[in-house]
């Protein structure tokens, strides 16, 4: 199979070229998220192609970007989804994802969520603890059915990424150690209300080195072998998400190599591979547009104050994450180190620090790149700021996929209690 990887890097080209983005900013105003739906398709297909030698199902991690139109686009490409709340499951169904392609993960599922997930007949629930396994069993029993489950195994391997998004070490709250997992599989196998059909691991996000993933897959495949020897019929090998993208100049993993390293571990095993990419599909398919309000030189430091803020894109503030920043109206002049900051009353409210930027004027538009994943989905109304509008561009045509919130929206659930 031929695989020509599309570099997953931040670029302003195609649907996201500067001219088109300027038009979009003018039409829909800023701050604004803009997604390139053709790129979503390319990244998705790149993943699909990488795994096409085997039975596989891509379950897009909805948390990266859960806009209904994004999900609908992925549904049209035959994607499944990985959800972490009943809300996400409902979004997925609304946008056209069949229930048999939905998996449900997360350490803190509530009773009503488990009940609904079982009733809906989703593919399986990823179990994160013994307590949860027993809970799922008892709920399935009262529903007089069998719940399909998979166990998230914690391989205790360092993914070498930001500590906040590392999940596969024993000190993390996620998953179950290999030995305990084995005994839980045995328990589930004997239960009349549980059907263990999958095995799962996810060691972290924005992983740029293959080694930890390959090692984890090896470890989990060993466990899989021992389960099969016990006649526990595991059909799905769920490798989670986590593939990194380029934000700045990181070299990341090519999906083809990723797939090969997984396939190697699965030689001789008849299982369907499930992967849960989020960032890989959405990160570099989206940009965040914001407008310059003021330039302020304070004690020799240059600040550019923009109308977008940490409530819109929290990654820089929360993880000290780097996002490339490019002005859409290029001006002649020297580059100077600049902090790009928002209107929120916190010093941590910034989109970029010490970024070399040319002269800028009020009204200029800046594109913050690689903002398609964990951008809007992590946004909030802090400082009573309405959340942004979202726009999709496909084949050069832009359309609104989420209206900008209004002040009325923000107070809707409070105003009747005055
Ligand atoms: N599967 C599970 C079980 C997950 O917990 C996650 C992400 C994914 C899949 C998708 O991972 P991805 O392919 O997107 O790396 N807010 C952080 C990222 C948190 C990721 C949480 N889990 C950020 O902005 O970097």
XYZ file of C-alpha atoms in Angstrom, residues 66-402:
337
model
C -17.446 18.649 18.963
C -19.163 21.052 16.596
C -22.106 19.191 15.054
C -21.062 20.032 11.503
C -17.550 18.726 12.164
C -19.038 15.468 13.450
C -21.389 15.294 10.468
C -18.461 15.721 8.122
C -16.632 12.867 9.856
C -19.789 10.732 9.830
C -19.884 11.165 6.055
C -16.355 9.725 5.953
C -17.600 6.702 7.924
C -15.873 7.659 11.124
C -16.958 6.402 14.512
C -16.443 8.455 17.661
C -14.886 8.234 21.085
C -17.051 10.090 23.615
C -16.482 11.038 27.238
C -19.949 12.110 28.311
C -23.562 11.444 27.485
C -23.616 14.926 26.012
C -20.953 13.937 23.502
C -22.806 10.704 22.700
C -25.960 12.686 22.017
C -24.082 15.119 19.802
C -22.622 12.227 17.830
C -26.007 10.599 17.281
C -27.575 13.922 16.304
C -24.847 14.453 13.726
C -25.371 11.029 12.159
C -22.856 8.679 13.786
C -24.426 5.209 14.065
C -24.595 3.953 17.671
C -22.591 0.840 16.800
C -19.623 3.129 16.024
C -19.680 4.936 19.365
C -17.383 4.101 22.250
C -17.606 5.676 25.648
C -14.511 6.446 27.749
C -13.711 8.461 30.879
C -12.989 7.862 34.575
C -16.143 9.395 35.995
C -19.190 8.075 34.195
C -22.393 8.704 36.099
C -25.209 6.178 36.555
C -27.627 7.907 34.211
C -24.908 8.145 31.561
C -24.051 4.444 31.803
C -27.709 3.507 31.709
C -28.375 5.589 28.622
C -25.226 4.362 26.856
C -26.287 0.743 27.390
C -29.842 1.453 26.266
C -28.601 3.182 23.140
C -26.603 0.087 22.217
C -23.230 1.754 21.675
C -20.287 -0.413 20.612
C -18.710 -0.624 24.074
C -17.940 1.182 27.296
C -14.277 1.606 28.243
C -13.996 0.629 31.894
C -11.584 2.607 34.066
C -11.866 0.899 37.483
C -13.189 -2.157 39.292
C -15.869 -0.010 40.904
C -17.037 1.133 37.513
C -17.094 -2.418 36.193
C -19.382 -3.458 39.047
C -21.558 -0.412 38.462
C -21.931 -1.203 34.765
C -22.717 -4.814 35.619
C -25.459 -3.896 38.053
C -27.014 -1.358 35.683
C -26.972 -3.894 32.825
C -28.599 -6.410 35.156
C -31.470 -4.099 36.000
C -31.896 -3.423 32.302
C -31.944 -7.153 31.779
C -29.197 -7.028 29.187
C -25.488 -7.576 28.670
C -23.216 -4.516 28.507
C -20.397 -4.674 25.995
C -17.210 -3.492 27.632
C -13.544 -2.951 27.086
C -11.002 -2.311 29.820
C -8.642 0.623 29.682
C -5.308 -0.792 30.699
C -2.679 1.522 32.112
C 0.645 0.255 30.757
C 2.696 2.521 33.044
C 4.712 3.993 30.195
C 5.849 7.598 29.936
C 4.502 9.184 26.732
C 7.062 12.012 26.999
C 4.546 14.789 26.620
C 3.184 17.640 28.772
C 2.344 16.281 32.258
C -1.238 17.572 32.050
C -1.911 15.433 28.994
C 0.036 12.353 30.036
C -2.315 9.539 31.052
C -0.517 6.199 30.828
C 1.638 6.280 33.954
C 0.628 4.548 37.147
C 0.471 7.891 38.951
C -2.237 9.058 36.504
C -5.904 8.548 37.348
C -6.553 6.638 34.144
C -6.895 2.939 33.439
C -6.212 -0.246 35.348
C -2.877 -1.993 35.879
C -2.170 -5.080 33.765
C -2.585 -7.659 36.548
C -5.791 -6.203 37.921
C -7.138 -5.851 34.392
C -6.620 -9.546 33.841
C -8.628 -10.505 36.888
C -11.388 -8.076 35.902
C -11.562 -9.642 32.449
C -11.995 -13.036 34.099
C -14.734 -11.633 36.288
C -16.491 -9.978 33.339
C -16.199 -13.117 31.266
C -18.150 -15.058 33.882
C -20.726 -12.347 34.466
C -24.175 -12.747 32.928
C -24.477 -9.007 32.477
C -21.102 -8.162 30.945
C -19.569 -8.973 27.611
C -15.854 -8.096 27.428
C -15.127 -7.506 23.747
C -12.355 -4.928 23.728
C -9.041 -3.942 25.218
C -7.955 -0.329 25.376
C -5.023 1.917 26.179
C -4.373 5.620 25.728
C -1.154 6.954 27.204
C -1.407 10.649 26.468
C -1.826 13.365 23.907
C 0.483 15.294 21.566
C 2.896 12.358 21.508
C 5.724 12.914 19.068
C 7.777 9.753 19.630
C 6.676 6.354 18.465
C 8.595 4.355 21.049
C 6.224 4.789 24.039
C 3.213 3.940 21.895
C 4.895 0.867 20.408
C 5.971 -0.298 23.864
C 2.479 0.143 25.240
C 0.960 -1.713 22.309
C 3.391 -4.573 22.923
C 2.472 -4.763 26.572
C -1.255 -4.697 25.876
C -0.919 -7.233 23.052
C 0.750 -9.614 25.516
C -2.206 -9.251 27.817
C -4.496 -9.831 24.855
C -2.684 -13.107 24.107
C -3.181 -14.307 27.632
C -6.881 -13.399 27.533
C -7.355 -15.267 24.285
C -5.644 -18.262 25.876
C -8.315 -18.072 28.579
C -10.955 -18.161 25.835
C -11.983 -14.579 26.417
C -12.975 -13.468 22.981
C -11.546 -9.967 22.579
C -12.515 -8.542 19.200
C -11.327 -4.947 19.421
C -7.847 -3.622 20.084
C -8.344 0.048 20.912
C -5.102 2.008 20.733
C -6.528 5.338 21.894
C -5.462 8.625 20.369
C -2.538 10.885 21.070
C -0.669 11.251 17.807
C 1.121 14.585 17.900
C 1.092 17.309 15.278
C 3.524 20.069 14.428
C 2.760 23.336 16.186
C 6.195 24.890 15.790
C 8.991 22.721 14.460
C 8.418 19.392 16.222
C 8.992 16.279 14.202
C 6.054 14.006 14.779
C 4.978 10.500 13.963
C 3.805 9.638 10.517
C 0.499 7.684 10.681
C 1.896 5.019 8.406
C 4.774 4.230 10.806
C 2.309 4.416 13.667
C 0.030 1.870 12.018
C 2.945 -0.403 11.132
C 4.215 -0.477 14.694
C 0.749 -1.459 15.942
C 0.284 -4.060 13.229
C 3.566 -5.668 14.176
C 2.295 -6.291 17.696
C -0.884 -7.831 16.371
C 0.600 -10.425 14.060
C -1.465 -13.585 14.086
C -4.295 -11.958 16.027
C -7.729 -11.536 14.525
C -8.847 -8.268 16.057
C -10.289 -5.034 14.718
C -8.100 -2.048 15.485
C -9.815 1.009 16.871
C -7.993 4.325 16.972
C -9.182 7.516 18.582
C -7.390 10.439 16.948
C -8.593 13.908 17.827
C -5.826 16.451 17.433
C -4.344 14.784 14.352
C -7.561 15.338 12.417
C -8.580 18.735 13.756
C -5.497 20.575 15.060
C -4.045 21.865 11.838
C -7.442 21.967 10.118
C -8.400 25.067 12.040
C -7.264 28.605 12.800
C -8.401 31.193 15.267
C -8.797 34.725 13.952
C -8.500 37.703 16.209
C -8.300 41.430 15.663
C -5.753 43.890 16.967
C -7.288 46.393 19.385
C -4.246 48.256 20.653
C -0.519 48.216 20.564
C 1.044 49.119 23.877
C 4.698 49.680 24.592
C 5.115 49.339 28.314
C 8.571 49.820 29.792
C 10.114 48.783 26.520
C 7.991 45.666 26.181
C 5.683 45.431 23.204
C 2.175 44.146 23.821
C -0.400 43.694 21.134
C -3.843 43.550 22.686
C -6.345 41.591 20.633
C -10.047 40.811 20.931
C -9.476 37.053 21.375
C -8.506 35.731 24.781
C -7.811 32.761 27.015
C -11.515 32.036 27.310
C -11.528 31.408 23.536
C -8.243 29.534 23.235
C -6.856 28.430 26.563
C -3.976 26.217 25.372
C -1.230 28.871 25.680
C -2.331 29.857 29.199
C -2.978 26.328 30.410
C -0.105 24.360 28.905
C 2.208 27.129 27.849
C 1.442 25.771 24.388
C 2.944 27.406 21.338
C 0.727 28.404 18.416
C 2.150 30.072 15.355
C 0.789 33.590 14.884
C 0.622 35.235 11.484
C -0.765 38.650 10.561
C -3.152 38.503 7.628
C -2.406 42.097 6.580
C 1.341 42.070 6.040
C 3.027 45.406 6.729
C 6.541 46.446 5.904
C 8.842 46.957 8.815
C 11.075 45.337 11.354
C 10.014 42.337 13.355
C 9.898 42.924 17.085
C 9.320 40.522 19.971
C 5.706 40.845 21.026
C 3.322 39.436 23.604
C -0.111 38.899 22.098
C -2.576 39.300 24.932
C -6.334 39.381 25.347
C -8.757 41.605 27.275
C -9.176 39.226 30.242
C -8.136 40.391 33.679
C -5.342 37.897 34.213
C -1.659 38.092 33.411
C -1.958 34.511 32.171
C -4.233 35.709 29.393
C -2.017 35.469 26.370
C -2.041 33.785 22.977
C 1.669 34.123 22.323
C 4.768 35.376 24.095
C 7.846 36.926 22.545
C 6.627 36.280 19.044
C 8.494 38.185 16.340
C 5.848 40.298 14.650
C 5.988 43.161 12.133
C 4.286 46.511 12.789
C 0.572 46.134 13.365
C -2.331 48.550 13.437
C -5.679 48.443 15.185
C -8.061 46.438 13.032
C -5.377 44.116 11.648
C -6.276 40.461 11.799
C -3.980 37.839 13.286
C -4.345 34.151 12.515
C -3.488 31.845 15.408
C -2.639 28.572 13.733
C -3.212 24.939 14.742
C -6.312 25.931 16.696
C -8.812 23.392 15.343
C -8.382 20.938 18.220
C -9.019 21.799 21.883
C -9.762 25.375 20.874
C -13.479 26.039 20.819
C -14.213 22.842 22.740
C -12.295 24.185 25.756
C -13.619 27.712 25.516
C -15.678 29.365 28.233
C -17.646 32.483 29.070
C -15.110 33.824 31.554
C -15.442 37.590 32.003
C -18.936 37.281 30.452
C -17.458 36.966 27.010
C -19.726 35.341 24.448
C -18.176 32.274 22.860
C -17.009 32.696 19.279
C -18.706 31.875 16.048
C -17.348 28.964 14.007
C -17.056 28.841 10.239
C -16.372 25.938 7.895
C -14.685 26.356 4.533
C -15.004 23.700 1.907
C -13.915 24.060 -1.734
C -13.281 27.742 -1.100
C -16.812 28.383 0.187
C -17.389 29.537 3.744
C -20.461 28.847 5.863
C -21.381 29.495 9.440
C -21.526 26.345 11.601
C -22.086 28.028 14.947
